[in-house]
Amino acid sequence: MPLNELAVKKTPPKSKPYKLADGNGMFLLVNPTGSKLWRFKYRFGGKEKLLALGIYPEVTLKDARGKRDEARTAPTLIWRTTTDEITTRPQTSPDAPRRGAARRCTAAT
């Protein structure tokens, strides 16, 4: 059953994060801190992906549904493109050090 504005507003936080489904892949993620986050779940290349639609109450239920519908009906559908536009990151040069890579000492012994 789809959510309504009153149910979203009165949803209490619990000890663990939980989801309230709205339909067509959209849900409200309620965190223990009380934050409420709109999310849209879809598949790309056989893998599940998650699109953040906004934070409640800054993004209302109506606005979140509009963003979800826009993502589903956009001319360049995110799941029909050859690359995943959401997770594509700019390439760095091959000589650049990687984040978290261990540094090697080449001192002669």
Short mmCIF file of C-alpha atoms in Angstrom, two decimals:
data_model
loop_
_atom_site.label_atom_id
_atom_site.label_comp_id
_atom_site.label_asym_id
_atom_site.label_seq_id
_atom_site.Cartn_x
_atom_site.Cartn_y
_atom_site.Cartn_z
CA MET A 1 0.00 0.00 0.00
CA PRO A 2 1.40 3.45 -0.90
CA LEU A 3 2.50 5.79 1.86
CA ASN A 4 0.68 8.98 2.79
CA GLU A 5 2.08 12.22 4.18
CA LEU A 6 0.67 11.67 7.68
CA ALA A 7 2.16 8.16 7.97
CA VAL A 8 5.57 9.48 6.89
CA LYS A 9 5.41 12.36 9.36
CA LYS A 10 4.44 10.17 12.33
CA THR A 11 6.88 7.33 11.65
CA PRO A 12 8.99 6.84 14.80
CA PRO A 13 12.66 5.79 14.84
CA LYS A 14 13.53 2.31 16.09
CA SER A 15 16.73 0.76 17.40
CA LYS A 16 17.71 -0.38 13.86
CA PRO A 17 17.19 1.27 10.45
CA TYR A 18 14.07 0.10 8.63
CA LYS A 19 12.27 0.76 5.33
CA LEU A 20 8.73 1.79 4.48
CA ALA A 21 7.83 0.87 0.89
CA ASP A 22 5.88 3.28 -1.31
CA GLY A 23 5.93 1.36 -4.59
CA ASN A 24 7.79 1.16 -7.90
CA GLY A 25 11.12 0.78 -6.10
CA MET A 26 10.82 3.85 -3.85
CA PHE A 27 11.00 3.63 -0.08
CA LEU A 28 11.60 5.71 3.02
CA LEU A 29 14.63 4.69 5.08
CA VAL A 30 14.11 5.56 8.76
CA ASN A 31 17.35 5.65 10.79
CA PRO A 32 17.68 5.26 14.59
CA THR A 33 18.70 8.94 14.79
CA GLY A 34 15.27 9.89 13.44
CA SER A 35 16.44 10.93 9.97
CA LYS A 36 14.14 9.91 7.11
CA LEU A 37 15.69 9.40 3.68
CA TRP A 38 13.95 8.82 0.34
CA ARG A 39 15.58 6.09 -1.76
CA PHE A 40 14.85 4.54 -5.16
CA LYS A 41 16.05 0.98 -5.81
CA TYR A 42 16.69 -0.23 -9.38
CA ARG A 43 18.82 -2.73 -11.26
CA PHE A 44 21.63 -2.04 -13.71
CA GLY A 45 23.65 -4.76 -15.39
CA GLY A 46 22.07 -7.37 -13.14
CA LYS A 47 23.18 -5.52 -10.00
CA GLU A 48 21.01 -3.69 -7.52
CA LYS A 49 21.62 0.07 -7.31
CA LEU A 50 20.27 2.75 -5.01
CA LEU A 51 19.45 6.36 -5.92
CA ALA A 52 19.07 8.97 -3.16
CA LEU A 53 16.03 11.18 -3.77
CA GLY A 54 16.36 13.45 -0.75
CA ILE A 55 15.78 13.95 2.96
CA TYR A 56 12.32 14.22 4.49
CA PRO A 57 10.85 16.86 5.21
CA GLU A 58 12.97 18.90 2.75
CA VAL A 59 11.71 16.57 0.01
CA THR A 60 8.03 15.79 0.51
CA LEU A 61 6.32 12.55 -0.49
CA LYS A 62 4.92 14.22 -3.60
CA ASP A 63 8.35 15.59 -4.60
CA ALA A 64 10.02 12.20 -4.01
CA ARG A 65 7.44 10.48 -6.22
CA GLY A 66 8.07 13.09 -8.90
CA LYS A 67 11.82 12.47 -8.74
CA ARG A 68 11.24 8.71 -8.90
CA ASP A 69 8.96 9.06 -11.94
CA GLU A 70 11.46 11.40 -13.59
CA ALA A 71 14.26 8.85 -13.08
CA ARG A 72 12.06 6.07 -14.50
CA THR A 73 10.87 7.99 -17.58
CA ALA A 74 13.94 10.11 -18.40
CA PRO A 75 14.99 9.97 -22.08
CA THR A 76 18.31 8.43 -21.05
CA LEU A 77 17.09 5.84 -18.62
CA ILE A 78 19.79 5.03 -16.12
CA TRP A 79 19.35 1.29 -16.60
CA ARG A 80 19.32 1.44 -20.42
CA THR A 81 22.57 3.32 -20.98
CA THR A 82 25.80 1.55 -21.73
CA THR A 83 27.47 2.90 -18.59
CA ASP A 84 26.06 3.45 -15.17
CA GLU A 85 25.94 7.26 -14.98
CA ILE A 86 25.35 7.28 -11.25
CA THR A 87 28.45 5.33 -10.25
CA THR A 88 30.79 6.35 -13.08
CA ARG A 89 33.80 8.16 -11.63
CA PRO A 90 36.44 10.22 -13.40
CA GLN A 91 39.54 8.23 -14.28
CA THR A 92 42.82 9.17 -12.67
CA SER A 93 46.18 8.79 -14.35
CA PRO A 94 47.74 5.33 -13.98
CA ASP A 95 50.82 6.87 -12.34
CA ALA A 96 48.83 8.61 -9.60
CA PRO A 97 49.02 6.93 -6.19
CA ARG A 98 45.87 5.16 -5.09
CA ARG A 99 44.09 6.19 -1.94
CA GLY A 100 44.88 3.82 0.86
CA ALA A 101 47.69 2.14 -1.06
CA ALA A 102 50.65 1.17 1.09
CA ARG A 103 53.76 3.22 0.48
CA ARG A 104 56.88 1.23 -0.27
CA CYS A 105 60.28 2.13 1.00
CA THR A 106 63.04 1.58 -1.58
CA ALA A 107 65.97 2.42 0.68
CA ALA A 108 69.06 0.29 0.12
CA THR A 109 70.17 -1.88 3.03
#
